[in-house]
PDB file of C-alpha atoms in Angstrom:
ATOM      1  CA  PRO A   1     109.546 155.645  18.698  1.00 56.00           C
ATOM      2  CA  PRO A   2     112.547 156.446  20.930  1.00 65.00           C
ATOM      3  CA  PRO A   3     113.051 158.329  23.078  1.00 77.00           C
ATOM      4  CA  PHE A   4     109.070 158.692  23.551  1.00 85.00           C
ATOM      5  CA  THR A   5     107.465 156.711  26.097  1.00 87.00           C
ATOM      6  CA  GLY A   6     104.101 154.638  25.624  1.00 89.00           C
ATOM      7  CA  VAL A   7     103.068 152.367  22.760  1.00 91.00           C
ATOM      8  CA  TRP A   8     103.226 153.741  19.195  1.00 92.00           C
ATOM      9  CA  MET A   9     101.885 152.980  15.868  1.00 92.00           C
ATOM     10  CA  GLY A  10     103.986 154.756  13.316  1.00 89.00           C
ATOM     11  CA  ASP A  11     104.073 158.454  14.689  1.00 89.00           C
ATOM     12  CA  SER A  12     100.523 157.833  16.453  1.00 92.00           C
ATOM     13  CA  LYS A  13     100.355 157.247  20.082  1.00 93.00           C
ATOM     14  CA  LEU A  14      98.126 154.345  21.216  1.00 95.00           C
ATOM     15  CA  CYS A  15      98.855 153.982  24.765  1.00 93.00           C
ATOM     16  CA  ALA A  16     100.297 156.620  27.172  1.00 91.00           C
ATOM     17  CA  ILE A  17     102.195 155.738  30.353  1.00 89.00           C
ATOM     18  CA  GLY A  18     103.522 158.148  33.141  1.00 87.00           C
ATOM     19  CA  VAL A  19     104.985 158.542  36.457  1.00 88.00           C
ATOM     20  CA  HIS A  20     104.455 161.640  38.835  1.00 89.00           C
ATOM     21  CA  CYS A  21     106.415 162.337  41.935  1.00 93.00           C
ATOM     22  CA  GLY A  22     105.884 165.036  44.218  1.00 93.00           C
ATOM     23  CA  ASN A  23     105.429 165.990  47.845  1.00 92.00           C
ATOM     24  CA  HIS A  24     106.545 162.453  48.802  1.00 93.00           C
ATOM     25  CA  ILE A  25     104.023 160.582  46.885  1.00 94.00           C
ATOM     26  CA  THR A  26     104.337 158.741  43.693  1.00 93.00           C
ATOM     27  CA  SER A  27     101.795 157.776  41.275  1.00 92.00           C
ATOM     28  CA  HIS A  28     101.666 156.388  37.974  1.00 89.00           C
ATOM     29  CA  GLY A  29      99.204 155.751  35.149  1.00 90.00           C
ATOM     30  CA  LEU A  30      98.298 154.159  31.845  1.00 89.00           C
ATOM     31  CA  ALA A  31      95.724 155.136  29.120  1.00 91.00           C
ATOM     32  CA  LEU A  32      94.946 152.709  26.394  1.00 94.00           C
ATOM     33  CA  ASN A  33      93.130 154.349  23.646  1.00 95.00           C
ATOM     34  CA  CYS A  34      90.320 151.632  22.840  1.00 96.00           C
ATOM     35  CA  CYS A  35      87.599 153.446  21.164  1.00 96.00           C
ATOM     36  CA  THR A  36      88.303 157.022  22.079  1.00 92.00           C
ATOM     37  CA  ASP A  37      86.689 159.829  19.842  1.00 94.00           C
ATOM     38  CA  LEU A  38      89.979 160.993  18.344  1.00 94.00           C
ATOM     39  CA  THR A  39      88.730 164.312  17.262  1.00 94.00           C
ATOM     40  CA  TRP A  40      89.284 165.717  20.959  1.00 91.00           C
ATOM     41  CA  PHE A  41      93.066 165.400  20.215  1.00 90.00           C
ATOM     42  CA  ASP A  42      92.587 168.092  17.401  1.00 89.00           C
ATOM     43  CA  HIS A  43      92.402 170.537  19.999  1.00 91.00           C
ATOM     44  CA  ILE A  44      95.537 170.029  22.174  1.00 89.00           C
ATOM     45  CA  VAL A  45      98.978 168.854  21.632  1.00 88.00           C
ATOM     46  CA  PRO A  46      98.693 165.245  23.189  1.00 82.00           C
ATOM     47  CA  CYS A  47     101.427 164.782  25.681  1.00 80.00           C
ATOM     48  CA  GLY A  48     103.244 167.788  24.495  1.00 83.00           C
ATOM     49  CA  LEU A  49     104.518 166.199  21.264  1.00 84.00           C
ATOM     50  CA  GLU A  50     104.186 168.515  18.401  1.00 87.00           C
ATOM     51  CA  GLY A  51     103.949 166.684  15.172  1.00 86.00           C
ATOM     52  CA  LYS A  52     102.573 163.361  16.504  1.00 89.00           C
ATOM     53  CA  GLY A  53      99.259 161.890  16.229  1.00 90.00           C
ATOM     54  CA  VAL A  54      97.118 159.811  18.510  1.00 94.00           C
ATOM     55  CA  THR A  55      95.381 156.423  17.546  1.00 96.00           C
ATOM     56  CA  SER A  56      93.094 153.934  19.005  1.00 97.00           C
ATOM     57  CA  LEU A  57      92.820 150.178  18.777  1.00 97.00           C
ATOM     58  CA  SER A  58      89.345 150.785  17.117  1.00 97.00           C
ATOM     59  CA  HIS A  59      91.013 153.031  14.493  1.00 97.00           C
ATOM     60  CA  GLU A  60      93.781 150.890  13.757  1.00 96.00           C
ATOM     61  CA  LEU A  61      91.708 147.316  13.543  1.00 97.00           C
ATOM     62  CA  GLY A  62      89.029 149.243  11.646  1.00 97.00           C
ATOM     63  CA  ARG A  63      86.454 147.821  14.046  1.00 97.00           C
ATOM     64  CA  HIS A  64      84.997 148.986  17.367  1.00 98.00           C
ATOM     65  CA  ILE A  65      87.028 147.718  20.238  1.00 97.00           C
ATOM     66  CA  ALA A  66      84.936 148.178  23.593  1.00 97.00           C
ATOM     67  CA  VAL A  67      87.149 148.701  26.850  1.00 95.00           C
ATOM     68  CA  ASP A  68      85.237 145.811  28.423  1.00 95.00           C
ATOM     69  CA  SER A  69      86.422 143.435  25.715  1.00 96.00           C
ATOM     70  CA  VAL A  70      90.291 144.495  26.337  1.00 96.00           C
ATOM     71  CA  LEU A  71      90.265 144.316  30.328  1.00 94.00           C
ATOM     72  CA  GLU A  72      90.679 140.694  30.698  1.00 93.00           C
ATOM     73  CA  PRO A  73      93.542 139.860  28.278  1.00 95.00           C
ATOM     74  CA  PHE A  74      95.305 143.266  29.390  1.00 93.00           C
ATOM     75  CA  PHE A  75      95.224 142.121  32.982  1.00 94.00           C
ATOM     76  CA  ASP A  76      96.261 138.598  32.076  1.00 95.00           C
ATOM     77  CA  SER A  77      99.261 139.936  30.098  1.00 94.00           C
ATOM     78  CA  PHE A  78     100.150 142.501  33.031  1.00 91.00           C
ATOM     79  CA  GLN A  79     100.357 139.682  35.623  1.00 95.00           C
ATOM     80  CA  GLU A  80     102.389 137.575  33.201  1.00 97.00           C
ATOM     81  CA  VAL A  81     104.702 140.274  32.180  1.00 93.00           C
ATOM     82  CA  PHE A  82     105.257 141.453  35.783  1.00 91.00           C
ATOM     83  CA  ASP A  83     105.070 138.063  37.520  1.00 96.00           C
ATOM     84  CA  CYS A  84     102.253 139.312  39.875  1.00 94.00           C
ATOM     85  CA  THR A  85      98.757 138.433  40.877  1.00 94.00           C
ATOM     86  CA  LEU A  86      96.177 141.249  40.692  1.00 91.00           C
ATOM     87  CA  ASP A  87      93.452 141.334  43.590  1.00 89.00           C
ATOM     88  CA  PHE A  88      90.456 143.411  42.633  1.00 82.00           C
ATOM     89  CA  SER A  89      88.403 144.578  45.800  1.00 79.00           C
ATOM     90  CA  GLU A  90      85.619 145.613  43.304  1.00 73.00           C
ATOM     91  CA  ASP A  91      84.761 144.653  39.711  1.00 65.00           C
ATOM     92  CA  PRO A  92      87.507 146.499  37.547  1.00 57.00           C
ATOM     93  CA  GLY A  93      84.825 146.950  34.594  1.00 57.00           C
TER      94      GLY A  93
END
């Protein structure tokens, strides 16, 4: 929910995105929770957001969603949205 970044299911974050700039270097990242053990988040304040939860595709869909099953559709959607072609020097899996 605005103003928070990422992908949300209600008050729980499903996907985190971030950008870091420092020392003339910019890095970025994305973390999509597919089959994450959500109990690890009981020990931290995820993304520094008090009172917000974390979820996963497996939790939301009620069945195991393996990372390998998400890669191809994710990359296809990424290429479509950003009008680009991804070129892998190694197998992304």
